[in-house]
Amino acid sequence: MLNGFTVAIDGPAASGKGTISKAVARHFGFAHLDTGLLYRAVGARVLDGELPEDAARALVPADLEDDRLRSPEVAQEASRVAAVPEVRALLVDFQRSFAARAGGAVLDGRDIGTVICPDAQVKMFVTARADVRARRRFEELRGKGVDTTFEAVLADVEARDARDMGRADAPLRPAPDAVQVDTSNLAIDAAVEAAVALIAEKLPARG
Ligand SMILES: Nc1ncnc2c1ncn2[C@@H]1O[C@H](COP(=O)(O)OP(=O)(O)O)[C@@H](O)[C@H]1O
Ligand SMILES: Nc1ccn([C@@H]2O[C@H](COP(=O)(O)OP(=O)(O)O)[C@@H](O)[C@H]2O)c(=O)n1
C-alpha cells in the first residue's frame, strides 16, 4: 500500500539528514538510501585515478561499503564530482528506482526534493549553523579516530556548501514545498520527533 511513498530529506553537510533519515526509516519500516554515499563512492574512485564519468558508470553496490567513504578527503572529492552533470545523470535511475520500491523509502541528499523525487509525499530541508554542523562532524570524526581539527572540518563543510549551492546542475536549495527544520538548537530526539510527526500526517490512512 505504501509503494512509491517517498520521504525526501535534503540539507547541507552534517545538518543531521542521515540521523533523521535512519530514525524515521526504522520507525516506519521504510528503506533508506543515503545518496551522498553514491557521490562519495564516485569520489573515492576518482581519487584512485579514474575519470568522474567512468567512475559513475563503474559503480557497484560493494563500493558503498568502503570504510574510506566517510573521510574528509573523499567528501571534498565527492562534492567536486557532484558538480559534473554527466555524473549526476548516471546516478538518477538508481535513486528513482530505490524511491519507487515497495513499502516506502526515505532518501537523503541535496537534490532529492528538487530533482530526484519532485513528487515526494514528504520533503524536509534540514539546516543548522555551519559552526554547529562542523562541531558535530568534528566530534564524530574524532570518535572514529580521524586525526583532524575543528578548523579543518569547518573549512571542509563551508567549501562543500559553497560548491553544492553554487553549481549549475541540481544546486543545493530547499524545494518550494519542503518543510525547513533548523537543528542548531534541537536535540536529535526532537528533530526525529518533528520528522515522524510530519510523515505521520501524510501517510495514507490504513485499514
Ligand atoms: N540534532 C542534533 N543534535 C546533535 N547532534 C546531532 C543532531 N543531528 C545530528 N547530530 C550529529 O551530527 C553528526 C552529523 O549528523 P548526520 O546525520 O551524519 O548529518 P548529515 O547526514 O546531514 O551529514 C552526527 O555525528 C550526528 O550524530
Ligand atoms: N543527493 C546528493 C547527495 C550528495 N551530494 C554530494 O555529495 C557530497 C557528500 O554528501 P554527503 O551527504 O555524504 O555529505 P554529508 O552531508 O554527510 O557531509 C556533498 O557535499 C554533495 O556535493 C550531491 O550532490 N547530491
XYZ file of C-alpha atoms and ligand atoms in Angstrom:
259
model
C 0.000 0.000 0.000
C 2.939 2.302 0.622
C 4.539 1.540 -2.721
C 6.089 4.740 -4.001
C 5.601 6.616 -0.717
C 8.731 8.744 -0.633
C 10.301 10.935 2.005
C 12.922 13.389 0.684
C 15.369 14.826 3.208
C 17.865 17.387 1.936
C 20.270 19.821 3.523
C 23.878 20.974 3.820
C 26.806 18.953 5.164
C 26.374 17.411 8.619
C 22.987 19.038 9.224
C 21.530 15.793 10.606
C 19.882 14.432 7.433
C 21.268 10.934 7.865
C 20.425 10.725 11.551
C 16.818 11.767 10.930
C 16.506 9.517 7.866
C 17.760 6.409 9.645
C 15.449 7.026 12.597
C 12.303 7.576 10.516
C 13.149 4.582 8.302
C 13.331 2.448 11.428
C 10.154 3.984 12.857
C 8.006 3.439 9.742
C 9.795 0.396 8.289
C 10.912 2.326 5.196
C 14.025 1.547 3.194
C 16.726 4.228 3.468
C 19.204 5.440 0.849
C 21.991 7.837 1.809
C 22.536 9.307 -1.659
C 25.693 11.105 -0.513
C 27.351 7.689 -0.435
C 26.907 7.409 -4.221
C 28.831 10.645 -4.792
C 31.391 9.683 -2.156
C 31.931 6.318 -3.881
C 32.463 8.073 -7.228
C 34.847 10.485 -5.480
C 36.830 7.600 -3.971
C 37.244 6.001 -7.405
C 38.420 9.347 -8.807
C 40.999 9.624 -6.005
C 42.162 6.188 -7.181
C 42.750 7.595 -10.668
C 39.529 7.084 -12.616
C 37.751 9.830 -14.569
C 34.496 11.003 -12.921
C 32.145 9.755 -15.640
C 33.891 6.358 -15.874
C 33.755 6.082 -12.093
C 29.997 6.776 -12.014
C 29.422 4.197 -14.756
C 31.528 1.575 -12.969
C 29.861 1.961 -9.566
C 28.835 -1.324 -7.897
C 26.974 -1.834 -4.585
C 30.155 -3.057 -2.847
C 31.686 0.406 -3.415
C 29.209 1.822 -0.893
C 30.692 -0.335 1.869
C 34.186 1.184 1.618
C 35.354 2.462 5.037
C 37.140 5.383 3.387
C 33.897 6.998 2.227
C 33.396 8.981 5.433
C 36.805 10.682 5.264
C 37.039 14.441 4.650
C 39.243 13.852 1.560
C 36.571 11.709 -0.052
C 33.869 14.223 0.980
C 35.713 17.010 -0.854
C 36.182 14.897 -3.969
C 32.509 13.868 -3.791
C 31.405 17.490 -3.968
C 33.695 18.055 -6.963
C 32.363 15.098 -8.948
C 28.817 16.079 -7.882
C 29.154 19.242 -9.974
C 29.694 17.168 -13.150
C 26.289 16.891 -14.918
C 27.168 13.524 -16.552
C 27.936 12.038 -13.135
C 24.614 13.252 -11.709
C 22.712 11.948 -14.744
C 24.248 8.467 -14.379
C 23.008 8.214 -10.777
C 19.390 9.276 -11.359
C 17.813 5.935 -12.329
C 19.226 4.048 -9.355
C 17.868 6.678 -6.942
C 14.420 6.832 -8.577
C 14.106 3.032 -8.606
C 15.007 2.987 -4.940
C 12.340 5.621 -4.207
C 9.711 3.560 -6.006
C 10.323 0.380 -4.028
C 7.597 -1.379 -2.107
C 6.970 -0.364 1.477
C 8.073 3.266 1.284
C 11.501 4.866 1.089
C 13.444 7.730 2.587
C 16.273 9.263 0.587
C 18.619 11.896 1.933
C 20.892 14.161 -0.073
C 20.982 17.584 -1.708
C 18.540 17.376 -4.625
C 16.025 14.707 -3.627
C 13.061 17.050 -3.204
C 14.027 19.270 -6.145
C 15.271 16.884 -8.863
C 15.250 13.176 -7.975
C 11.804 12.948 -6.364
C 9.946 16.213 -7.016
C 6.668 14.393 -6.251
C 7.799 13.046 -2.865
C 4.922 12.975 -0.369
C 7.117 14.476 2.362
C 10.010 16.910 1.878
C 12.243 18.198 4.626
C 15.145 20.614 4.380
C 17.399 20.210 7.409
C 19.760 23.046 8.302
C 21.938 24.198 11.199
C 24.564 26.906 11.630
C 27.866 25.997 9.955
C 29.815 26.131 13.239
C 27.294 23.782 14.883
C 27.455 21.345 11.970
C 31.246 21.434 11.902
C 31.407 20.858 15.676
C 29.180 17.784 15.378
C 31.096 16.373 12.406
C 34.413 17.074 14.163
C 33.271 15.118 17.244
C 32.025 12.310 15.015
C 35.330 12.064 13.111
C 37.350 12.299 16.313
C 35.246 9.477 17.755
C 36.290 7.363 14.772
C 39.944 8.131 15.395
C 40.357 10.529 12.448
C 43.186 12.984 13.076
C 41.721 16.425 12.278
C 40.891 19.820 13.803
C 37.661 21.771 14.233
C 39.026 24.444 11.861
C 39.763 21.867 9.140
C 36.293 20.357 9.438
C 34.666 23.814 9.340
C 36.659 24.631 6.195
C 35.545 21.348 4.580
C 31.900 21.958 5.437
C 31.955 25.559 4.182
C 33.801 24.684 0.957
C 31.361 21.887 0.159
C 28.306 24.010 0.995
C 29.543 26.755 -1.349
C 30.246 24.265 -4.149
C 26.934 22.442 -3.628
C 24.889 25.680 -3.602
C 26.839 27.272 -6.448
C 26.800 24.530 -9.081
C 24.587 24.920 -12.133
C 23.159 21.385 -12.137
C 20.872 20.435 -9.223
C 22.228 23.008 -6.754
C 21.540 22.571 -3.045
C 18.390 24.525 -2.233
C 15.107 23.796 -0.493
C 12.222 22.670 -2.691
C 9.441 25.279 -2.542
C 7.211 22.781 -0.734
C 9.863 21.499 1.722
C 9.396 21.943 5.468
C 12.537 23.564 6.848
C 13.919 22.374 10.182
C 16.859 24.145 11.843
C 18.596 21.722 14.220
C 21.105 24.274 15.637
C 19.278 24.193 18.962
C 17.351 20.965 18.501
C 18.368 17.670 20.125
C 18.361 14.554 17.943
C 15.202 13.201 19.612
C 13.301 16.434 18.979
C 14.436 16.575 15.344
C 13.356 12.963 14.807
C 10.004 13.600 16.510
C 9.343 16.549 14.202
C 10.085 14.363 11.168
C 7.942 11.479 12.432
C 5.008 13.858 13.001
C 5.372 15.343 9.531
C 5.396 11.909 7.887
C 2.550 10.530 10.008
C 0.356 13.395 8.778
C 0.947 12.431 5.146
C 0.695 8.656 5.372
C -2.333 7.207 3.626
C -4.976 6.026 6.097
C -4.547 2.349 6.900
C -7.173 -0.261 7.347
N 20.001 17.471 16.304
C 21.255 17.051 16.573
N 21.864 17.390 17.712
C 23.110 16.987 17.984
N 23.870 16.221 17.172
C 23.320 15.828 16.015
C 21.986 16.220 15.655
N 21.713 15.678 14.436
C 22.828 15.005 14.063
N 23.790 15.074 15.009
C 25.146 14.508 14.938
O 25.830 15.306 13.979
C 26.634 14.488 13.120
C 26.189 14.682 11.670
O 24.890 14.146 11.531
P 24.463 13.345 10.227
O 23.093 12.837 10.470
O 25.513 12.399 9.815
O 24.402 14.574 9.172
P 24.265 14.553 7.601
O 23.668 13.244 7.199
O 23.384 15.725 7.309
O 25.659 14.749 7.085
C 26.477 13.067 13.642
O 27.555 12.766 14.487
C 25.168 13.086 14.413
O 25.149 12.160 15.471
N 21.921 13.980 -3.482
C 23.192 14.368 -3.304
C 23.951 13.858 -2.232
C 25.270 14.267 -2.096
N 25.812 15.120 -2.995
C 27.224 15.496 -2.949
O 27.983 14.575 -2.179
C 28.719 15.226 -1.144
C 28.733 14.311 0.068
O 27.396 14.184 0.516
P 27.027 13.598 1.949
O 25.545 13.712 2.083
O 27.620 12.245 2.072
O 27.767 14.602 2.927
P 27.417 14.975 4.435
O 26.235 15.891 4.405
O 27.086 13.682 5.138
O 28.657 15.616 4.946
C 28.008 16.560 -0.941
O 28.875 17.586 -0.472
C 27.458 16.863 -2.330
O 28.417 17.524 -3.132
C 25.035 15.635 -4.017
O 25.497 16.446 -4.811
N 23.739 15.240 -4.167
